[in-house]
Amino acid sequence: QTRFVLKKALELGKQANLVINKIDRPNARPDYVIDQAFDLFCELGASDEQCEAVSQPIFTSALQGIAGDDHAAMTDGMTPLFDRILQMPKPTADVESSTQLLVANIDFDQYKGKLGIGRLTAGKLRAGQTVGAQLGPDGERRNVQVKEVFIFDNLGRKQVDEATAGEIVMFSGVTDIGIGETLVDPADPRPLPAIAVEEPTVKMTFAVNKSPLAGKE
């Protein structure tokens, strides 16, 4: 899944940055990791600029809360990592437009049932709001009601009455939601292209055991 997301990001020409964590470990191999990451970027068709960014990583130890441009001279705090993040292109979000959320992942809660997760690209999403769910621009649209809305807060989630464009949102109440569907405003539907999932790399076949020893100790 990580390889798939990275490949799509590189194809879209996204700016690349590499963060190497756990640099405090005794068996850390930063130079080896950089070489392997460079080979992976080349294999996935990264541009020269994207490949060059791999040679200038940020080193971190999340456990110790330190970061630095040089693994041999780390600084106290995570400031070098935050500075690099702030240099990245800013995401675009149209708060005043109609609702537009592409479901990128699915979760499940024992009490809330199926949960959809995605970035709210435009507009707002409110608890109790009726929206349209559509798979791609040419798919059939059905009206559904969002029951609860959550945003991610540190390592957990926080329930809110309303989320605005730019937020990573989790919502409940739509029992048949699927990855690739877009939540839209029924009055102004603007569905996004559905996510194309790559073919699986592992195939399994389950069959009846035909061994002569089947059922015997």
Tab-separated table of C-alpha atoms in Angstrom:
chain	number	residue	atom	x	y	z
A	1	GLN	CA	0.000	0.000	0.000
A	2	THR	CA	2.839	2.421	0.829
A	3	ARG	CA	4.526	1.620	-2.465
A	4	PHE	CA	1.253	2.284	-4.325
A	5	VAL	CA	0.725	5.671	-2.626
A	6	LEU	CA	4.343	6.704	-3.244
A	7	LYS	CA	4.124	5.759	-6.905
A	8	LYS	CA	0.954	7.810	-7.397
A	9	ALA	CA	2.471	10.801	-5.593
A	10	LEU	CA	5.590	10.698	-7.766
A	11	GLU	CA	3.476	10.424	-10.920
A	12	LEU	CA	1.620	13.572	-9.883
A	13	GLY	CA	4.943	15.390	-9.561
A	14	LYS	CA	4.683	15.869	-5.816
A	15	GLN	CA	7.686	17.312	-3.997
A	16	ALA	CA	9.678	14.560	-2.300
A	17	ASN	CA	11.238	14.551	1.161
A	18	LEU	CA	12.764	11.654	3.064
A	19	VAL	CA	12.644	11.247	6.846
A	20	ILE	CA	14.792	8.515	8.407
A	21	ASN	CA	13.587	7.654	11.910
A	22	LYS	CA	15.133	5.600	14.755
A	23	ILE	CA	18.556	7.055	14.014
A	24	ASP	CA	19.474	6.551	17.682
A	25	ARG	CA	19.470	2.750	17.347
A	26	PRO	CA	22.890	1.062	17.643
A	27	ASN	CA	22.357	-0.807	14.361
A	28	ALA	CA	21.104	2.244	12.419
A	29	ARG	CA	22.316	2.297	8.790
A	30	PRO	CA	21.448	5.756	7.420
A	31	ASP	CA	23.662	5.543	4.334
A	32	TYR	CA	22.202	2.156	3.376
A	33	VAL	CA	18.647	3.481	3.827
A	34	ILE	CA	19.395	6.476	1.599
A	35	ASP	CA	20.780	4.196	-1.130
A	36	GLN	CA	17.758	1.881	-0.933
A	37	ALA	CA	15.324	4.807	-1.008
A	38	PHE	CA	17.122	6.285	-4.023
A	39	ASP	CA	16.879	2.959	-5.871
A	40	LEU	CA	13.154	2.717	-5.028
A	41	PHE	CA	12.467	6.246	-6.281
A	42	CYS	CA	14.287	5.504	-9.535
A	43	GLU	CA	12.380	2.230	-9.942
A	44	LEU	CA	9.067	4.070	-9.502
A	45	GLY	CA	9.967	6.614	-12.170
A	46	ALA	CA	10.740	9.636	-9.998
A	47	SER	CA	12.046	12.794	-11.651
A	48	ASP	CA	15.649	13.947	-11.216
A	49	GLU	CA	14.485	16.604	-8.751
A	50	GLN	CA	12.532	14.055	-6.689
A	51	CYS	CA	15.499	11.660	-6.612
A	52	GLU	CA	17.850	14.454	-5.591
A	53	ALA	CA	15.672	15.244	-2.566
A	54	VAL	CA	16.317	11.710	-1.254
A	55	SER	CA	19.994	12.551	-0.818
A	56	GLN	CA	19.074	15.350	1.622
A	57	PRO	CA	16.961	13.569	4.251
A	58	ILE	CA	15.933	14.623	7.730
A	59	PHE	CA	17.122	12.266	10.479
A	60	THR	CA	14.937	11.796	13.551
A	61	SER	CA	14.486	9.839	16.725
A	62	ALA	CA	10.809	10.121	17.542
A	63	LEU	CA	11.346	8.370	20.876
A	64	GLN	CA	13.931	10.927	22.015
A	65	GLY	CA	12.242	13.838	20.262
A	66	ILE	CA	15.310	14.953	18.286
A	67	ALA	CA	15.958	15.694	14.615
A	68	GLY	CA	18.674	17.026	12.343
A	69	ASP	CA	20.061	17.384	8.832
A	70	ASP	CA	23.125	15.360	9.864
A	71	HIS	CA	22.731	12.077	11.765
A	72	ALA	CA	26.065	12.737	13.486
A	73	ALA	CA	24.965	16.147	14.797
A	74	MET	CA	21.358	15.985	15.975
A	75	THR	CA	19.630	18.970	17.579
A	76	ASP	CA	17.350	19.021	20.612
A	77	GLY	CA	13.722	19.100	19.511
A	78	MET	CA	12.042	18.423	16.166
A	79	THR	CA	12.551	21.914	14.686
A	80	PRO	CA	14.521	20.722	11.591
A	81	LEU	CA	11.650	18.372	10.667
A	82	PHE	CA	9.001	21.059	11.186
A	83	ASP	CA	11.017	23.560	9.130
A	84	ARG	CA	11.202	21.071	6.256
A	85	ILE	CA	7.431	20.468	6.440
A	86	LEU	CA	6.769	24.209	6.249
A	87	GLN	CA	8.834	24.368	3.048
A	88	MET	CA	6.465	21.929	1.349
A	89	PRO	CA	3.793	23.254	-1.049
A	90	LYS	CA	0.640	24.228	0.814
A	91	PRO	CA	-2.453	22.088	0.138
A	92	THR	CA	-5.413	23.762	-1.492
A	93	ALA	CA	-8.856	23.667	0.077
A	94	ASP	CA	-12.000	25.529	-0.972
A	95	VAL	CA	-13.985	26.085	2.220
A	96	GLU	CA	-16.743	28.115	0.536
A	97	SER	CA	-17.536	25.526	-2.154
A	98	SER	CA	-19.943	22.577	-1.939
A	99	THR	CA	-19.041	19.415	-0.037
A	100	GLN	CA	-16.466	17.166	-1.702
A	101	LEU	CA	-14.789	14.266	0.143
A	102	LEU	CA	-13.123	11.281	-1.538
A	103	VAL	CA	-13.209	8.184	0.684
A	104	ALA	CA	-9.667	6.795	0.792
A	105	ASN	CA	-9.954	4.273	3.619
A	106	ILE	CA	-12.489	2.314	5.676
A	107	ASP	CA	-12.496	1.526	9.395
A	108	PHE	CA	-14.934	-0.329	11.641
A	109	ASP	CA	-16.119	0.352	15.167
A	110	GLN	CA	-17.894	-2.195	17.330
A	111	TYR	CA	-20.599	0.324	18.255
A	112	LYS	CA	-20.607	2.817	15.363
A	113	GLY	CA	-20.263	0.279	12.546
A	114	LYS	CA	-18.544	1.127	9.270
A	115	LEU	CA	-16.504	4.348	9.211
A	116	GLY	CA	-15.369	6.221	6.110
A	117	ILE	CA	-12.095	8.173	6.085
A	118	GLY	CA	-10.928	10.798	3.621
A	119	ARG	CA	-9.708	14.352	3.113
A	120	LEU	CA	-12.403	16.983	2.865
A	121	THR	CA	-11.281	18.671	-0.364
A	122	ALA	CA	-13.970	21.340	-0.461
A	123	GLY	CA	-16.848	22.680	1.586
A	124	LYS	CA	-17.916	21.437	4.993
A	125	LEU	CA	-19.225	18.192	6.479
A	126	ARG	CA	-21.648	18.360	9.396
A	127	ALA	CA	-23.069	15.703	11.716
A	128	GLY	CA	-26.551	14.783	10.503
A	129	GLN	CA	-25.935	16.216	7.010
A	130	THR	CA	-27.538	14.541	4.000
A	131	VAL	CA	-25.025	14.115	1.191
A	132	GLY	CA	-24.717	12.211	-2.056
A	133	ALA	CA	-22.365	9.236	-2.405
A	134	GLN	CA	-21.095	8.602	-5.920
A	135	LEU	CA	-18.392	6.347	-7.358
A	136	GLY	CA	-16.650	8.486	-9.979
A	137	PRO	CA	-18.173	11.140	-12.253
A	138	ASP	CA	-20.206	8.582	-14.216
A	139	GLY	CA	-21.394	6.480	-11.290
A	140	GLU	CA	-24.889	6.334	-9.850
A	141	ARG	CA	-25.479	8.686	-6.941
A	142	ARG	CA	-27.504	7.870	-3.836
A	143	ASN	CA	-28.381	10.131	-0.929
A	144	VAL	CA	-27.080	9.113	2.501
A	145	GLN	CA	-26.976	10.747	5.921
A	146	VAL	CA	-23.778	11.249	7.877
A	147	LYS	CA	-24.404	10.507	11.547
A	148	GLU	CA	-21.190	11.560	13.318
A	149	VAL	CA	-18.093	13.454	12.178
A	150	PHE	CA	-14.599	13.029	13.627
A	151	ILE	CA	-11.236	14.680	13.006
A	152	PHE	CA	-7.892	13.190	13.969
A	153	ASP	CA	-6.328	14.626	17.124
A	154	ASN	CA	-2.773	13.457	17.870
A	155	LEU	CA	-3.016	9.630	17.952
A	156	GLY	CA	-6.756	9.578	18.534
A	157	ARG	CA	-9.907	11.055	17.065
A	158	LYS	CA	-12.179	13.837	18.255
A	159	GLN	CA	-15.873	14.157	17.547
A	160	VAL	CA	-16.916	17.517	16.091
A	161	ASP	CA	-20.166	19.061	14.922
A	162	GLU	CA	-18.585	20.291	11.691
A	163	ALA	CA	-15.354	19.782	9.724
A	164	THR	CA	-14.056	22.168	7.067
A	165	ALA	CA	-12.057	21.674	3.861
A	166	GLY	CA	-8.473	20.568	4.449
A	167	GLU	CA	-9.264	18.264	7.369
A	168	ILE	CA	-8.765	14.486	7.335
A	169	VAL	CA	-12.244	13.359	8.327
A	170	MET	CA	-13.815	10.167	9.651
A	171	PHE	CA	-17.586	9.775	9.523
A	172	SER	CA	-20.180	7.212	10.586
A	173	GLY	CA	-23.741	6.398	9.587
A	174	VAL	CA	-23.174	5.271	5.978
A	175	THR	CA	-23.193	1.491	6.267
A	176	ASP	CA	-22.491	0.760	2.597
A	177	ILE	CA	-19.772	3.362	1.921
A	178	GLY	CA	-16.797	2.143	-0.115
A	179	ILE	CA	-13.292	3.295	-1.003
A	180	GLY	CA	-13.281	5.545	-4.062
A	181	GLU	CA	-16.723	7.050	-3.490
A	182	THR	CA	-17.089	10.819	-3.170
A	183	LEU	CA	-19.411	12.513	-0.698
A	184	VAL	CA	-20.991	15.448	-2.547
A	185	ASP	CA	-23.631	18.102	-2.083
A	186	PRO	CA	-26.840	16.743	-3.725
A	187	ALA	CA	-27.591	20.261	-4.993
A	188	ASP	CA	-24.141	20.689	-6.542
A	189	PRO	CA	-22.567	17.219	-7.059
A	190	ARG	CA	-18.891	17.292	-8.065
A	191	PRO	CA	-17.609	13.708	-7.647
A	192	LEU	CA	-13.873	13.075	-7.909
A	193	PRO	CA	-12.341	10.269	-10.023
A	194	ALA	CA	-12.510	6.943	-8.193
A	195	ILE	CA	-9.310	5.529	-6.721
A	196	ALA	CA	-7.791	2.853	-8.950
A	197	VAL	CA	-6.404	0.045	-6.771
A	198	GLU	CA	-3.520	-1.989	-8.189
A	199	GLU	CA	-3.882	-5.712	-8.798
A	200	PRO	CA	-2.789	-7.870	-5.838
A	201	THR	CA	0.782	-9.153	-5.824
A	202	VAL	CA	-0.080	-12.324	-3.903
A	203	LYS	CA	-2.711	-14.852	-4.958
A	204	MET	CA	-4.045	-17.680	-2.769
A	205	THR	CA	-6.121	-20.725	-3.656
A	206	PHE	CA	-8.168	-22.476	-0.954
A	207	ALA	CA	-9.197	-26.051	-1.734
A	208	VAL	CA	-10.228	-29.286	-0.072
A	209	ASN	CA	-7.322	-31.286	1.379
A	210	LYS	CA	-6.880	-34.256	-1.006
A	211	SER	CA	-3.900	-35.733	0.779
A	212	PRO	CA	-4.111	-39.482	1.604
A	213	LEU	CA	-3.415	-38.517	5.219
A	214	ALA	CA	-6.331	-36.072	5.424
A	215	GLY	CA	-8.298	-36.525	8.636
A	216	LYS	CA	-5.687	-38.841	10.151
A	217	GLU	CA	-3.255	-38.088	12.946
